[in-house]
Amino acid sequence: MNDEPHLDMATDKPLTADNVLVIEAPHRIVDNVGRLEVKLDAGGDALLFMGGRSYSGTWQRNEQGTFEFMQSRQVLPLKPGKTHVLIVPHEPPLLKHIDWK
């Protein structure tokens, strides 16, 4: 983030993940302190970074409550290992929130 690696607080080593799933979800401020309500049951647009590639699609939650990445109405299985999920507001659109190289 901001051209700096995310570091593990215990080891000071960069965090790694086999899958990075970026999902958009409606956010709403619920009080004057600024606390947010994030709707995580409706699905929406998503990006998946896996194996050095990026994939556009949508996300949903399955019956167990796990996030699933979808392309053409089919679940795209994630690579076994660590998955990092980033949740961004649905407004502005997903691609306005991220920049990757």
Tab-separated table of C-alpha atoms in Angstrom:
chain	number	residue	atom	x	y	z
A	1	MET	CA	0.000	0.000	0.000
A	2	ASN	CA	1.373	3.405	-1.005
A	3	ASP	CA	4.404	1.609	-2.491
A	4	GLU	CA	5.271	0.040	0.875
A	5	PRO	CA	5.002	-3.676	1.677
A	6	HIS	CA	2.618	-4.852	4.388
A	7	LEU	CA	4.786	-6.356	7.117
A	8	ASP	CA	4.064	-9.085	9.650
A	9	MET	CA	4.222	-7.431	13.073
A	10	ALA	CA	5.869	-10.484	14.674
A	11	THR	CA	8.516	-11.211	12.026
A	12	ASP	CA	8.825	-7.885	10.171
A	13	LYS	CA	8.688	-9.880	6.918
A	14	PRO	CA	6.396	-8.937	4.012
A	15	LEU	CA	2.966	-10.562	4.088
A	16	THR	CA	2.244	-12.951	1.247
A	17	ALA	CA	-0.901	-14.599	-0.062
A	18	ASP	CA	-1.700	-17.206	-2.680
A	19	ASN	CA	-4.939	-15.390	-3.559
A	20	VAL	CA	-5.923	-11.749	-3.187
A	21	LEU	CA	-9.651	-11.164	-3.568
A	22	VAL	CA	-10.872	-7.562	-3.852
A	23	ILE	CA	-14.627	-7.255	-3.439
A	24	GLU	CA	-16.951	-4.284	-3.499
A	25	ALA	CA	-19.778	-3.981	-0.996
A	26	PRO	CA	-22.186	-1.243	0.064
A	27	HIS	CA	-20.850	0.833	2.979
A	28	ARG	CA	-23.029	3.107	5.126
A	29	ILE	CA	-22.032	5.417	7.976
A	30	VAL	CA	-24.312	4.562	10.910
A	31	ASP	CA	-23.476	7.225	13.492
A	32	ASN	CA	-21.714	10.546	14.090
A	33	VAL	CA	-18.531	8.720	15.162
A	34	GLY	CA	-18.186	7.341	11.631
A	35	ARG	CA	-18.783	3.658	12.313
A	36	LEU	CA	-19.626	1.721	9.180
A	37	GLU	CA	-22.135	-0.921	8.258
A	38	VAL	CA	-20.811	-3.070	5.413
A	39	LYS	CA	-23.309	-5.272	3.571
A	40	LEU	CA	-21.568	-8.598	2.956
A	41	ASP	CA	-24.465	-10.756	1.836
A	42	ALA	CA	-25.509	-9.241	-1.497
A	43	GLY	CA	-22.506	-10.041	-3.707
A	44	GLY	CA	-21.038	-7.638	-6.242
A	45	ASP	CA	-18.104	-6.995	-8.521
A	46	ALA	CA	-14.728	-8.505	-7.677
A	47	LEU	CA	-11.136	-8.872	-8.802
A	48	LEU	CA	-9.014	-11.919	-8.077
A	49	PHE	CA	-5.226	-11.939	-8.187
A	50	MET	CA	-3.880	-15.480	-8.340
A	51	GLY	CA	-0.833	-17.088	-9.885
A	52	GLY	CA	0.496	-13.826	-11.295
A	53	ARG	CA	-2.745	-13.047	-13.150
A	54	SER	CA	-5.807	-10.924	-12.510
A	55	TYR	CA	-9.393	-12.012	-13.111
A	56	SER	CA	-12.546	-9.861	-13.249
A	57	GLY	CA	-15.794	-11.307	-12.016
A	58	THR	CA	-18.266	-11.192	-9.162
A	59	TRP	CA	-18.406	-12.488	-5.621
A	60	GLN	CA	-21.021	-14.235	-3.557
A	61	ARG	CA	-21.182	-16.040	-0.225
A	62	ASN	CA	-21.938	-19.733	-0.163
A	63	GLU	CA	-24.102	-21.563	2.391
A	64	GLN	CA	-21.140	-21.827	4.775
A	65	GLY	CA	-20.581	-18.042	4.590
A	66	THR	CA	-17.352	-18.309	2.604
A	67	PHE	CA	-16.634	-15.789	-0.139
A	68	GLU	CA	-16.633	-17.286	-3.641
A	69	PHE	CA	-15.272	-15.727	-6.817
A	70	MET	CA	-17.445	-16.186	-9.902
A	71	GLN	CA	-16.795	-15.907	-13.625
A	72	SER	CA	-19.594	-16.517	-16.127
A	73	ARG	CA	-21.813	-17.770	-13.264
A	74	GLN	CA	-19.276	-20.464	-12.370
A	75	VAL	CA	-17.193	-20.587	-9.186
A	76	LEU	CA	-13.498	-20.179	-9.951
A	77	PRO	CA	-11.656	-22.233	-7.318
A	78	LEU	CA	-8.992	-20.393	-5.374
A	79	LYS	CA	-5.458	-21.708	-5.165
A	80	PRO	CA	-4.906	-23.669	-1.931
A	81	GLY	CA	-3.138	-21.582	0.687
A	82	LYS	CA	-3.558	-18.119	2.152
A	83	THR	CA	-6.287	-15.822	0.836
A	84	HIS	CA	-6.360	-12.105	1.597
A	85	VAL	CA	-9.762	-10.416	1.137
A	86	LEU	CA	-9.968	-6.650	0.664
A	87	ILE	CA	-13.400	-5.042	0.935
A	88	VAL	CA	-13.898	-1.674	-0.759
A	89	PRO	CA	-17.000	0.530	-1.057
A	90	HIS	CA	-19.209	-0.088	-4.098
A	91	GLU	CA	-19.210	3.640	-4.866
A	92	PRO	CA	-17.127	4.681	-6.712
A	93	PRO	CA	-16.831	1.509	-8.831
A	94	LEU	CA	-14.286	-1.168	-7.917
A	95	LEU	CA	-11.621	-0.201	-10.457
A	96	LYS	CA	-11.454	3.351	-9.047
A	97	HIS	CA	-10.217	1.932	-5.707
A	98	ILE	CA	-7.195	-0.006	-6.882
A	99	ASP	CA	-4.159	0.370	-9.088
A	100	TRP	CA	-1.876	-2.550	-9.802
A	101	LYS	CA	1.144	-3.182	-11.964
